[in-house]
Coordinates of C-alpha atoms in Angstrom, one line a residue:
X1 CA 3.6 -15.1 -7.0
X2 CA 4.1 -13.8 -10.4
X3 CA 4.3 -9.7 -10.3
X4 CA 1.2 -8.2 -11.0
X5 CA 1.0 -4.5 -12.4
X6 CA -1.5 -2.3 -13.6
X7 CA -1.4 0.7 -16.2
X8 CA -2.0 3.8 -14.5
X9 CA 12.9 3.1 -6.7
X10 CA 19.7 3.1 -2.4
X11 CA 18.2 5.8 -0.5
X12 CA 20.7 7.2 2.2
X13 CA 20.7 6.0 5.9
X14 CA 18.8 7.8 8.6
X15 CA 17.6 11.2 8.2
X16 CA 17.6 10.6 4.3
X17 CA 15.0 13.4 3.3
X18 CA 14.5 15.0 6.8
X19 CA 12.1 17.5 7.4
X20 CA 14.1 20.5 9.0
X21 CA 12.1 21.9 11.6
X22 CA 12.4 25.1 10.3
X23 CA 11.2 24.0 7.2
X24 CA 7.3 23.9 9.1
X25 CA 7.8 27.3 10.2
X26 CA 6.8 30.6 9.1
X27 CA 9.1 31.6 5.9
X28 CA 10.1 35.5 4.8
X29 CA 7.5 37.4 2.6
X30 CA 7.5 36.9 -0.9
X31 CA 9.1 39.3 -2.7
X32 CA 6.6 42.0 -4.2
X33 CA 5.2 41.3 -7.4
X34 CA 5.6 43.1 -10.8
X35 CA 2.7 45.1 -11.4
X36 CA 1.2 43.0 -14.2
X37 CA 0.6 40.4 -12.0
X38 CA 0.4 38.1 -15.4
X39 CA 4.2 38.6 -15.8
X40 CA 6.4 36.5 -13.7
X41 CA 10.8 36.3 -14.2
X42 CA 12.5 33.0 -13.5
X43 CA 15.9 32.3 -14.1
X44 CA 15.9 31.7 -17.6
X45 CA 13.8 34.8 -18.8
X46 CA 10.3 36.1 -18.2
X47 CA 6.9 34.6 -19.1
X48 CA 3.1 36.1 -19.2
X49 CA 0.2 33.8 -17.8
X50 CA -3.4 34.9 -17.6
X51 CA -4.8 36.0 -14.8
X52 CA -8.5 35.3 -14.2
X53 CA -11.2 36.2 -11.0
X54 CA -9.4 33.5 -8.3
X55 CA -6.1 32.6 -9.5
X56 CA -3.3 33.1 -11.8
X57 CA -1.8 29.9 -14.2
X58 CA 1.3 30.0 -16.4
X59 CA 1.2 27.3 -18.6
X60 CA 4.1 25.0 -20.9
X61 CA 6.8 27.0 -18.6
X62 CA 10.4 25.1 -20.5
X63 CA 11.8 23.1 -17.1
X64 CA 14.1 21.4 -19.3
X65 CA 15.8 21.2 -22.5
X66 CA 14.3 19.7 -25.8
X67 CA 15.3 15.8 -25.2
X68 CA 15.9 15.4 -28.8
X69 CA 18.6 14.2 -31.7
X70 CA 21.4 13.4 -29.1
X71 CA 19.9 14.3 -25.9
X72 CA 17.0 11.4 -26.2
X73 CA 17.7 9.0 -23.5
X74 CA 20.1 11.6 -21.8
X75 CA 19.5 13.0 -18.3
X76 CA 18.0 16.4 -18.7
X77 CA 20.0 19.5 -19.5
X78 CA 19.0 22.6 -18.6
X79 CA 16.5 24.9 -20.6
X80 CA 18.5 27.8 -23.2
X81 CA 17.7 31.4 -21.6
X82 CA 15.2 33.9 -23.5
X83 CA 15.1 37.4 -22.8
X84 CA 11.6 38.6 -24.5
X85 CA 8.6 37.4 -22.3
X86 CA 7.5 34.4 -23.2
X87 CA 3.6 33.3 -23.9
X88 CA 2.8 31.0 -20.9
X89 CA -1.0 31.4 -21.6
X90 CA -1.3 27.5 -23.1
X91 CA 0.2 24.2 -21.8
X92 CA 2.7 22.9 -23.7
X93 CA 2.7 20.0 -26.1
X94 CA 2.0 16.3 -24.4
X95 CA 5.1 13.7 -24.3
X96 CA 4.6 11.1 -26.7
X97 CA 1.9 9.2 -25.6
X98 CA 1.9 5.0 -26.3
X99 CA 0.4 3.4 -29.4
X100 CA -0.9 6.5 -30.7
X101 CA 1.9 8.2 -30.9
X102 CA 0.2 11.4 -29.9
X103 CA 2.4 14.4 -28.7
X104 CA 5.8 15.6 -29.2
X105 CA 9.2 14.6 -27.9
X106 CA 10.0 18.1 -27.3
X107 CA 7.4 18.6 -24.1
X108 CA 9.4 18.5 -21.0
X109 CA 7.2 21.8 -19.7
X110 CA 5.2 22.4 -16.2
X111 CA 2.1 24.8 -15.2
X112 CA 2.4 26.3 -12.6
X113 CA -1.2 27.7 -10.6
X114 CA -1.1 30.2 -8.2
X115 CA -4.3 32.3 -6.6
X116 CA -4.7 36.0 -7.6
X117 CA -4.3 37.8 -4.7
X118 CA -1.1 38.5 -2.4
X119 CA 0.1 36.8 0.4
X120 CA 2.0 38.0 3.0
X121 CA 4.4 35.1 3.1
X122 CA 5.4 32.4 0.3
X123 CA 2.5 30.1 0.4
X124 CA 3.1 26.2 0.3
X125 CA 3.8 24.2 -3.0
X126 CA 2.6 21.1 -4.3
X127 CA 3.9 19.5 -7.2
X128 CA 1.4 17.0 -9.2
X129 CA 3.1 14.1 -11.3
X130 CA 0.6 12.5 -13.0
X131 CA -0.8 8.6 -13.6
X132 CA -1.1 6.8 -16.9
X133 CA 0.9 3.6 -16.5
X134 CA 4.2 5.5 -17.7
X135 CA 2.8 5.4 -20.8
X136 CA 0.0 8.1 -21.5
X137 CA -1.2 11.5 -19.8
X138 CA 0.2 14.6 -19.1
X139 CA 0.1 17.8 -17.0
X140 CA -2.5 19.6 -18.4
X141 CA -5.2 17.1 -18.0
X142 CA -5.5 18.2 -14.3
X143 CA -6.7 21.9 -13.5
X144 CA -5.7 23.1 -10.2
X145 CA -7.9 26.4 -9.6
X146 CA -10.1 25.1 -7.0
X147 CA -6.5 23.3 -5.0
X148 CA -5.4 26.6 -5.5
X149 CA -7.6 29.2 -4.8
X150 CA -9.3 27.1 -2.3
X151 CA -6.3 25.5 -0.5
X152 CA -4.3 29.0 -0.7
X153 CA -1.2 26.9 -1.8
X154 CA 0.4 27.3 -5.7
X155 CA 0.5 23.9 -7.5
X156 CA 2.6 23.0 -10.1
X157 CA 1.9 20.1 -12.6
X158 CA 4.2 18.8 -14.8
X159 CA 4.7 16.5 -18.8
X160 CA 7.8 13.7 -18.4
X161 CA 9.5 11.0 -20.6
X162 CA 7.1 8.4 -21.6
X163 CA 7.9 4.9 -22.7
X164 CA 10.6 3.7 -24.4
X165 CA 11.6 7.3 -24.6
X166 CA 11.0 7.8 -20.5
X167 CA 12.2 4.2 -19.7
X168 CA 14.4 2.6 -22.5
X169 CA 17.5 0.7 -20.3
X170 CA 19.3 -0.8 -23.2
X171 CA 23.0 -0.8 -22.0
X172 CA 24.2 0.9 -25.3
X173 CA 22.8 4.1 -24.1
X174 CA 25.3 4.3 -21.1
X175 CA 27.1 2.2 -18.0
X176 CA 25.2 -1.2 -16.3
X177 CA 22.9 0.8 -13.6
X178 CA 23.4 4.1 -15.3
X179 CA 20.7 3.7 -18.3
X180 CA 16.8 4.0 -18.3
X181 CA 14.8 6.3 -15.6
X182 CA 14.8 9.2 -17.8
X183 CA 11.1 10.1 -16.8
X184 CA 12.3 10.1 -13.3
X185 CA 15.4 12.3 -14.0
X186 CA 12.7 14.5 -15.9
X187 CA 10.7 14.5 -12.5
X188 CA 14.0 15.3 -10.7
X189 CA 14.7 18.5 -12.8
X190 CA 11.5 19.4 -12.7
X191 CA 11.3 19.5 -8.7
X192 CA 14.9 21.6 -9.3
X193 CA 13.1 24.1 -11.3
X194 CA 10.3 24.7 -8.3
X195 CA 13.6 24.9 -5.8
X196 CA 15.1 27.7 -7.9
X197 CA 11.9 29.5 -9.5
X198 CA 8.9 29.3 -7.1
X199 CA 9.5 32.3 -4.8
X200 CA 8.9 34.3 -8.1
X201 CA 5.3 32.9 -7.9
X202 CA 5.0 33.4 -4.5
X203 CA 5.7 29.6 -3.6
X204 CA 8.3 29.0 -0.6
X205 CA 10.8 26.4 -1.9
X206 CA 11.3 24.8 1.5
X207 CA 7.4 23.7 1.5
X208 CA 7.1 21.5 -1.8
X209 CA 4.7 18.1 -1.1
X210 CA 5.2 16.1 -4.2
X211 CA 1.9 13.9 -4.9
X212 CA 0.7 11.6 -8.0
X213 CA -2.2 9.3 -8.5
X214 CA -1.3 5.8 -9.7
X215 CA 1.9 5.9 -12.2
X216 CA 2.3 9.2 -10.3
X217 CA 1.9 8.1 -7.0
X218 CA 4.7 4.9 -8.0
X219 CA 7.0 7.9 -8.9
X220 CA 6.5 9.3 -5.6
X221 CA 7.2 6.2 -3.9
X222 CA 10.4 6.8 -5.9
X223 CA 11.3 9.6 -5.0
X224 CA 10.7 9.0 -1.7
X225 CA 14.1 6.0 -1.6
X226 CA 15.7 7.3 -4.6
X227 CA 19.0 9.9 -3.4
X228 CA 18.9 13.1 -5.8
X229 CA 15.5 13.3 -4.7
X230 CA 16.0 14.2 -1.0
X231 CA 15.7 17.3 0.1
X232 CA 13.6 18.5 -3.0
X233 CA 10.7 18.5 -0.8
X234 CA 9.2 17.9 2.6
X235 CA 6.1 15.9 2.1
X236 CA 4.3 13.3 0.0
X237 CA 1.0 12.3 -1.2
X238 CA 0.6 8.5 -2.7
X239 CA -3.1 8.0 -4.3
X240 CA -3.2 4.6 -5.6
X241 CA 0.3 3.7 -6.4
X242 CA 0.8 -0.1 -6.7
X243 CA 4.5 0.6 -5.5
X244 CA 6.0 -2.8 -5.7
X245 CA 5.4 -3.1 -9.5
X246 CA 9.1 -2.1 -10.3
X247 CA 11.7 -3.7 -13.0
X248 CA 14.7 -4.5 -12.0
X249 CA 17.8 -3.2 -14.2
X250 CA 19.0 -6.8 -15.4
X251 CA 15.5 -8.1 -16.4
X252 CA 15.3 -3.9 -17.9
X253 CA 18.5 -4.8 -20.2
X254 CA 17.2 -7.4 -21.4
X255 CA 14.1 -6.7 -22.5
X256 CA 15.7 -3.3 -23.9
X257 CA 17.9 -5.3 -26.4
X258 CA 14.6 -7.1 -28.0
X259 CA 12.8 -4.5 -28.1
X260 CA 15.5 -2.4 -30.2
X261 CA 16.4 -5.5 -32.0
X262 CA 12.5 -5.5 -33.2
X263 CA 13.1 -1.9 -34.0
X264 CA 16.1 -2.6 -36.5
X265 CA 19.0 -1.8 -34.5
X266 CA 20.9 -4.4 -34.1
X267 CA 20.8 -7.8 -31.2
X268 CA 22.7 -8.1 -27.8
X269 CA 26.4 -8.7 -29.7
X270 CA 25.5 -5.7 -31.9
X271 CA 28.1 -2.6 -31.5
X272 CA 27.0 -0.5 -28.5
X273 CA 27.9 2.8 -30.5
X274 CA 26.0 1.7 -33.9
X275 CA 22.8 0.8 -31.5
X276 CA 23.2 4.0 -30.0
X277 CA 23.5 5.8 -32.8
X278 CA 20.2 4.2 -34.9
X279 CA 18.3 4.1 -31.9
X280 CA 18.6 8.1 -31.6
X281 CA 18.2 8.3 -35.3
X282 CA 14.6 6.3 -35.1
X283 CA 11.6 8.6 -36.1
X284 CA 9.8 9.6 -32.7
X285 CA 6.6 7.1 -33.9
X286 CA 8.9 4.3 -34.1
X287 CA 9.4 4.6 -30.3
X288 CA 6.0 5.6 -29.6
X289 CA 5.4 1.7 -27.3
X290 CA 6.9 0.4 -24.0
X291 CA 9.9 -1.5 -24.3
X292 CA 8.5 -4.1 -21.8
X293 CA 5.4 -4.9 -20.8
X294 CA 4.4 -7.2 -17.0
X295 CA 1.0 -8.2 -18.0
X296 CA -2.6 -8.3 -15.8
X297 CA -4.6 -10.1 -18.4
X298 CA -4.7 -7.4 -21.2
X299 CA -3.2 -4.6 -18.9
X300 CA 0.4 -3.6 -18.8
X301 CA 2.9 -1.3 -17.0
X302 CA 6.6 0.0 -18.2
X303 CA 8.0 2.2 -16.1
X304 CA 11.4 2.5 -13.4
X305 CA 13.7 0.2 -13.1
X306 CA 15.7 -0.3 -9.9
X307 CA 19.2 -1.4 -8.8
X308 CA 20.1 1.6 -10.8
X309 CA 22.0 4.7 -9.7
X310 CA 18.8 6.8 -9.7
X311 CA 16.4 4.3 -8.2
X312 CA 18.9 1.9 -5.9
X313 CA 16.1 -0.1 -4.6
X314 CA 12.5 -1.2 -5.0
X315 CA 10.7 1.7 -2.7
X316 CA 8.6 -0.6 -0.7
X317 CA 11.5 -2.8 0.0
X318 CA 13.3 0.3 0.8
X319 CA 10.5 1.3 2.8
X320 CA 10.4 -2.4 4.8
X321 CA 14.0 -1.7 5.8
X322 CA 13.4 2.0 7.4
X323 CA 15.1 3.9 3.8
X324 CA 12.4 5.8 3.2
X325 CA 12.3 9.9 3.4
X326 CA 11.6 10.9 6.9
X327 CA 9.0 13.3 5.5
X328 CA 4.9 13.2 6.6
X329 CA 3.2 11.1 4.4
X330 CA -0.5 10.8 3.0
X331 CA -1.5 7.4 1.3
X332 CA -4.4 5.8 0.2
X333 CA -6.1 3.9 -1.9
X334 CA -10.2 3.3 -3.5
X335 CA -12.3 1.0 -2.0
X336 CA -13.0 -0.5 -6.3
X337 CA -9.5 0.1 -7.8
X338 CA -9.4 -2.6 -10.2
X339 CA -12.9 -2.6 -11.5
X340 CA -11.8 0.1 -13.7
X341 CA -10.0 -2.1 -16.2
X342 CA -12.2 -4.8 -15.7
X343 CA -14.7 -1.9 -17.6
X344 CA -11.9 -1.0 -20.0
X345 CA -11.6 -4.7 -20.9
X346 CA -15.9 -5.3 -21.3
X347 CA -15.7 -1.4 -23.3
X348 CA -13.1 -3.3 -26.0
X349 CA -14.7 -7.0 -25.8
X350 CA -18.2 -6.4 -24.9
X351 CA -17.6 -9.7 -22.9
X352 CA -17.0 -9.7 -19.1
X353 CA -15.2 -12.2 -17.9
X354 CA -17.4 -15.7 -17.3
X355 CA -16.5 -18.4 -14.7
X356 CA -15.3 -20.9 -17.1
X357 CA -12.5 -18.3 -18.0
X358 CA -11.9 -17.1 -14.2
X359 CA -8.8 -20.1 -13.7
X360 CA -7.4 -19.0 -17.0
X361 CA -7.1 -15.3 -16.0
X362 CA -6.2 -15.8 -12.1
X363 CA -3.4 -18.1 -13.6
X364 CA -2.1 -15.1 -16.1
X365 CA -2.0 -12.7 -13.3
X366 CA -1.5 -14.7 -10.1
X367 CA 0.7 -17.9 -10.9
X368 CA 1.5 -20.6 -9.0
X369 CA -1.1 -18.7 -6.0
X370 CA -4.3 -18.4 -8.7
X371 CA -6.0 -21.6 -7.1
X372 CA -5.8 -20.1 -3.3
X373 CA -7.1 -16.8 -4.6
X374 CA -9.6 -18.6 -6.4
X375 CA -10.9 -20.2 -3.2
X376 CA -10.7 -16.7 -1.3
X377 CA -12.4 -14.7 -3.9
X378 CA -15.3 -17.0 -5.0
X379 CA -18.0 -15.0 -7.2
X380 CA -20.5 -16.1 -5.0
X381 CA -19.4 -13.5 -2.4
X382 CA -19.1 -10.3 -5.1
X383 CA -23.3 -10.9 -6.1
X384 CA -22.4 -14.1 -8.3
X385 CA -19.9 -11.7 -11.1
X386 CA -16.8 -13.3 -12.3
X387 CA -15.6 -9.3 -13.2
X388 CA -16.3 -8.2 -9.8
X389 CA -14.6 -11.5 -8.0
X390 CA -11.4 -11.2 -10.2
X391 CA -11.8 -7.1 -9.6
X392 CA -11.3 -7.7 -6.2
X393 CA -8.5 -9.7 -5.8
X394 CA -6.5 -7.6 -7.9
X395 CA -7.3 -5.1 -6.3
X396 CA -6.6 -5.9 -2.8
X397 CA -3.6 -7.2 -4.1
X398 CA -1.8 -4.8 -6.4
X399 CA -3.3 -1.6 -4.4
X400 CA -5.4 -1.6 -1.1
X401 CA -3.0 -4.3 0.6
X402 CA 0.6 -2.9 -0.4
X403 CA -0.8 0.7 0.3
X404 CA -1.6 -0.9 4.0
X405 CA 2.1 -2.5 3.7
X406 CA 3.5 0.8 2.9
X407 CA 1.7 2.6 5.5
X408 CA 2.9 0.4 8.1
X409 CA 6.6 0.2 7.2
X410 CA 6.1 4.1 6.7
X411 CA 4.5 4.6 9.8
X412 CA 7.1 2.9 11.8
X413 CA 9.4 6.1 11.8
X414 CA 8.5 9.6 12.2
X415 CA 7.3 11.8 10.9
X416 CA 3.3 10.8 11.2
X417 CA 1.9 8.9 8.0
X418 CA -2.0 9.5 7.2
X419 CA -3.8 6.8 5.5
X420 CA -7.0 7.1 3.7
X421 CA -10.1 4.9 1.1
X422 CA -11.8 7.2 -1.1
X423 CA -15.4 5.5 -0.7
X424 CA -17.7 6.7 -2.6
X425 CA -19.7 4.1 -4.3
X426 CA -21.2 6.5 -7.1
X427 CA -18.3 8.9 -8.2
X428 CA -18.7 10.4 -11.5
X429 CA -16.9 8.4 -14.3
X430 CA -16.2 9.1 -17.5
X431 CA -19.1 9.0 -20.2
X432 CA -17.9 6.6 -22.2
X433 CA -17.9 3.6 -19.4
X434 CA -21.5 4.2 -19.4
X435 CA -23.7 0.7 -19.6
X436 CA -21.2 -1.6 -17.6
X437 CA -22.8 -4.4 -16.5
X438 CA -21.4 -4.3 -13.1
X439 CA -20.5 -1.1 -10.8
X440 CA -17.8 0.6 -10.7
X441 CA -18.1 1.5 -7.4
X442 CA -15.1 3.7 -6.0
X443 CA -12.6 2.7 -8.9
X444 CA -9.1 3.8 -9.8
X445 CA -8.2 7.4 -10.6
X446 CA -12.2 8.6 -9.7
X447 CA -10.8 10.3 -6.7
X448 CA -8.6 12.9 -8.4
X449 CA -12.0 14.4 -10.1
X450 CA -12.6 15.9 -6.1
X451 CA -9.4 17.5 -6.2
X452 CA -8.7 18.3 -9.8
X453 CA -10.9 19.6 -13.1
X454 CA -10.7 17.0 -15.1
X455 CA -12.7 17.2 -18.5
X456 CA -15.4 14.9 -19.5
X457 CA -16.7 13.8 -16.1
X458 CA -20.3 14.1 -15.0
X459 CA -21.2 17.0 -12.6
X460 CA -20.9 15.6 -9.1
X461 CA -24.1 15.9 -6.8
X462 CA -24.2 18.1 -3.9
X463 CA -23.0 15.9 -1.0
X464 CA -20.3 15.1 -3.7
X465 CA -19.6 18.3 -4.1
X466 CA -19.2 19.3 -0.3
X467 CA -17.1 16.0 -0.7
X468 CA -14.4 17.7 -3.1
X469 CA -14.4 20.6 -1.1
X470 CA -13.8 18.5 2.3
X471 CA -10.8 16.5 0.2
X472 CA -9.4 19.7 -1.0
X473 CA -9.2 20.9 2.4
X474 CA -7.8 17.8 3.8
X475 CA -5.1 17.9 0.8
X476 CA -4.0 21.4 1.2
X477 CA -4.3 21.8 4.9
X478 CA -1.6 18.8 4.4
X479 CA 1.1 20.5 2.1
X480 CA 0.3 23.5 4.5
X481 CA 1.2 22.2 7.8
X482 CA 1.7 17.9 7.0
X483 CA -1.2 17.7 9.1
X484 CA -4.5 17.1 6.8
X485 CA -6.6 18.1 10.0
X486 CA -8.4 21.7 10.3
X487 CA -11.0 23.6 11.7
X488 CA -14.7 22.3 10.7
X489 CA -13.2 18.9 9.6
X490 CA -14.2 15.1 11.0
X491 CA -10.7 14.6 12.8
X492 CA -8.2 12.6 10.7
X493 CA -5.8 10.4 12.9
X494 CA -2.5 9.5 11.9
X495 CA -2.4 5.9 10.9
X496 CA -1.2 4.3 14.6
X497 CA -1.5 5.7 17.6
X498 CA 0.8 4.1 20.7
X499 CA -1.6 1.2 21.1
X500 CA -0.6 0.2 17.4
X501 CA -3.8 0.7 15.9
X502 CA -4.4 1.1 12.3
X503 CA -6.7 3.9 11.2
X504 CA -8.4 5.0 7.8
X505 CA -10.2 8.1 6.8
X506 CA -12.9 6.7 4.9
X507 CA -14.1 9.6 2.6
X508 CA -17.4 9.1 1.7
X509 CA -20.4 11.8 0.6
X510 CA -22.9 10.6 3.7
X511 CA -20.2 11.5 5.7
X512 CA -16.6 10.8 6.2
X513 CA -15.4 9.0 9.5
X514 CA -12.4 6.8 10.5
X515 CA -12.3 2.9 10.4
X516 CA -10.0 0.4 11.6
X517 CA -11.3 -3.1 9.2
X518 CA -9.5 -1.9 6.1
X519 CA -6.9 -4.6 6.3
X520 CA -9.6 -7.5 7.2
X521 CA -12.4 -5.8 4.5
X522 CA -9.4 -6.2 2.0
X523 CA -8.0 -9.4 2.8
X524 CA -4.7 -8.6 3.3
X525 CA -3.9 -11.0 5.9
X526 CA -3.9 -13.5 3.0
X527 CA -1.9 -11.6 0.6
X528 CA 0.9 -10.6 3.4
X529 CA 1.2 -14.4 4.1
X530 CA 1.7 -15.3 0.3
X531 CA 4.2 -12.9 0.2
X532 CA 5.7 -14.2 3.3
X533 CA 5.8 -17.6 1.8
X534 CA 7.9 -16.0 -1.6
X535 CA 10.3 -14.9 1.1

C-alpha cells in the first residue's frame, strides 16, 4: 500500500526508558521561592514572568542557542549565560513556518506555566510538543492555565526546527545516518533544559510526561524508540499521531539532494563542502518549504527520518518488536480525524470531492489497495458523501487503526497503556470552516481546545465545558500518578485486562463511558490484513 501521511523513530533492549519506582513516589520539597514570585534563576541567568490570579508563565525562556550562520542544520548547542534578568513576559518568536515564511530562525525558546501558589513538594511536569505537519505551529498557540492551575502540574510548551531547516538530510551536512532530525535534537535539548531547570519552577525533574497532538504526538512516538531520549521522562501522551508516516534516511538523501539542487547548490556529484557551505549561506525564505513531501491528495508531511543515529527505527515497528519505552502510555485518537482536510481542501476549491473523482483520489493515496477500499468504504454507507466516504478511510487508516496497532504492541509490556476517542460530534472548530457542506464531526486537532486555550474557537457549551474540565482531569491526574483515573471520574480502564480485551474511553459531552467496538466501528480488521499482505 503506498504510505499515506497527513500534515499535522534503535531504541535499547529491555528496560529502555524504565520507570524507576521511585520515580512515582513522593519527591523532596521544592526549594523556597524568591520573594517575587515573578523572578525565577535557571542555569543560564535569571528571567521575570508575570504572575496573574491562578498561575504564573514565563514565556520565550532561550533552551538553546540561535541555530544560525554555521550552526543551521547542527545539533543544538547550548544557550550563552546572561546575568541581568531577562523579560520572559512574551513568547518568543515562531520557527519559520512553511510557505509563508513567517517567523524567525532564531526561535528555539519554551514557556513554561506553573500555578501561583506553593506547593509543598515539586509538582509533576508535562512537556507539550506541538502538531502542524512539521511544518507550521509553535508553542505559544497553546495556553496552559486551566492544565495548570486546574491539574496542579507546571507545563512547559516548546518552538523546534521546522522544515527543511528541522528536517533537511542532505549528506553534505554530515555522515550517512548522522544528518536531518534537527527538530527532534531541538525536542531533545529541550526535554534537557526541563531535567536541569524545572525544580526552580517548582517542577520535579523525575515526573516529566512528554505529550503532542498530531506532528507532536509522531515526535513522541519518537521519542519513545529513539535512545538520547530515554530517561528524559517517565510518561507519554500520543493524541492523534499517525506514527507509521516516517522517511527513511536513504529515500531522506535523496530527496535532500533535489531539493537543494532546485535551491542552487549544486546536484548529487556536487562538492559536499561547497553544498554545505551555500546551503548555510541561503537567505532563511529560501528554505522556508519541506524538502520532501508524501502526498494525501493535496496534503503533505516532512518530518523524521529513521535508520538514523537519533531515530534508529520506525516507532511503531519498534513498538511491534517490544523497543518501546517501558513508561505508562495514553493514546488516542477522534472519532472524524480526516474530515478536517477534506474541509481544508472544499475551504481552497469550493468543490468536495464527487464520485466520478473518488477512484482517482483512493488511487493517489491508497495504490495498488484503492479498489478494495473502495468496496469497503462505499458512499452509500457515510449518507451518500464522496468527502465523508474518502474521510473515513483515511482516517481509519492513517490514525484510528495504527493508534489501535500501537496500543496493542504497547500494551503488550508493562507498564499499563490507556487508550481513548475523543467523540464529540459538535466540538467547536475554527470560524473560518464555517459552511462545510458535510460535518466535521470529531475531527483532527478539535480535542486539544478541552485541554488547551487556543484562540479563535467558538465558546464550548456547558456539557462541553464540564467535558474540558473532565479531560483536564483525566490528563493531569495521568502526568500525576500515570494513572488518568480519580475521584468523581467514570473509571478509565487500561486498554487490556487478563482476558485480552480491548477497552476505549469514549469522551463524549452526554457522558463519557468505555467501549470495546473501536476496532470493528473503524475497520481495522481490513486495514491490519492489507498490511499483513505488504509483509
Amino acid at each position: 500500500m503506498a504510505l499515506v501521511t497527513v500534515l499535522v523513530g534503535s531504541g535499547c533492549a529491555q528496560g529502555h526508558g524504565a520507570v524507576p519506582a521511585a520515580a512515582l513516589e513522593a519527591t523532596p520539597p521544592a526549594a523556597v521561592v524568591t520573594p517575587d514570585a515573578a523572578v525565577v534563576g535557571t542555569e543560564s541567568g535569571p528571567v521575570r514572568g508575570v504572575v496573574e490570579a491562578d498561575h504564573r508563565l514565563f514565556a520565550g525562556i532561550p533552551f538553546a542557542a540561535p541555530p544560525v550562520g554555521p550552526l543551521r542544520w547542527q545539533p543544538p548547542r547550548a544557550p550563552a549565560p546572561w546575568t541581568e534578568v531577562r523579560d520572559a513576559t512574551r513568547p518568543g518568536p515562531a520557527c519559520i513556518q512553511d510557505l509563508t515564511g513567517a517567523g524567525r530562525e532564531d526561535c528555539l525558546t519554551l514557556n513554561v506555566w506553573t500555578p501561583v501558589r506553593r506547593a509543598a513538594q515539586r509538582r509533576p511536569v508535562l512537556v507539550w510538543i506541538h502538531g502542524g505537519g512539521f511544518i507550521n505551529g509553535h508553542g505559544d498557540i497553546y495556553g496552559a492555565r486551566r492544565l495548570a492551575a486546574r491539574g496542579d502540574i507546571v507545563v512547559v510548551t516548546l518552538n523546534y526546527r521546522l522544515g527543511a531547516l528541522g528536517f533537511l538530510a542532505h549528506p553534505a551536512l554530515g555522515p550517512h545516518g548522522r544528518v536531518g532530525n534537527y527538530g527532534l535534537l531541538d525536542q531533545q535539548a529541550a526535554l534537557r533544559w526541563v531535567r536541569d531547570n524545572i525544580s526552580h519552577f517548582g517542577g520535579d525533574p523525575a515526573k516529566v510526561t512528554i505529550a503532542g497532538e498530531s506532528a507532536g504526538a509522531m515526535s513522541v512516538c519518537d521519542h519513545l524508540v529513539a535512545p538520547a531520549s530515554a530517561g528524559l521522562f517517565r510518561s507519554a501522551i500520543i493524541q492523534s499521531g499517525p506514527c507509521h508516516a516516517q522517511v527513511d534516511i536513504d529515500t531522506g538523501e535523496r530527496i535532500s539532494e533535489t531539493f537543494a539542487a532546485d535551491l542552487g547548490c549544486g546536484g548529487p556529484d556536487g562538492d559536499p563542502q561547497d553544498i554545505a557551505r551555500c546551503l548555510r549561506a541561503l537567505p532563511a525564505d529560501r528554505l522556508a518549504t519541506s524538502p520532501w513531501y508524501v502526498h494525501i491528495d493535496t496534503h503533505s508531511l516532512t518530518g523524521p527520518v529513521t535508520g538514523t543515529a537519533v531515530l534508529p527505527v520506525d516507532p511503531v515497528d519498534g513498538f511491534a518488536a517490544g523497543r518501546g519505552a517501558r513508561v505508562p502510555v495514553l493514546v488516542g485518537s477522534n472519532h472524524d480525524e480526516f474530515t478536517m482536510f477534506a474541509a481544508l481542501t472544499y475551504r481552497r476549491t469550493g468543490a468536495t470531492l464527487t464520485a466520478a473523482e473518488y477512484p482517482a483520489a483512493l488511487a493517489r493515496t491508497m495504490g495498488d489497495d484503492a479498489a478494495a477500499v473502495r468496496a469497503q468504504y462505499p458512499p452509500a454507507r457515510h449518507g451518500g458523501s464522496v468527502s465523508l466516504a474518502f474521510s473515513a478511510a483515511v482516517g481509519d487508516h492513517v490514525f484510528a487503526c495504527v493508534a489501535n496497532r500501537m496500543a496493542e504492541a504497547l500494551a503488550a509490556h508493562p507498564p499499563p497503556v490507556y487508550a481513548y476517542e475523543f467523540a464529540d460530534p459538535h466540538p467547536p472548530a475554527p470560524q473560518g470552516l464555517a459552511g462545510i457542506p458535510f460535518p466535521l464531526g470529531a475531527s483532527h486537532a478539535l480535542e486539544v481546545g478541552y485541554l488547551f486555550d487556543i484562540a479563535g474557537l467558538p465558546a464550548p457549551s456547558p456539557a462541553q465545558r464540564r467535558l474540558a474540565d473532565q479531560m483536564i482531569d483525566y490528563w493531569t491526574r495521568f502526568v500525576i500518578t500515570g494513572d488518568p483515573n480519580g475521584p468523581g471520574q467514570p473509571r478509565w480502564p487500561a486498554f487490556t485486562d487478563r482476558t485480552g480485551g480491548a477497552r476505549w474511553m469514549s469522551l463524549r459531552p452526554d457522558g463519557s463511558r468505555v467501549i470495546t467496538d473501536f476496532a470493528a466501528d473503524h475497520q481495522c480488521g481490513f486495514w491490519d490484513a492489507l498490511a499483513a499482505r505488504e509483509r
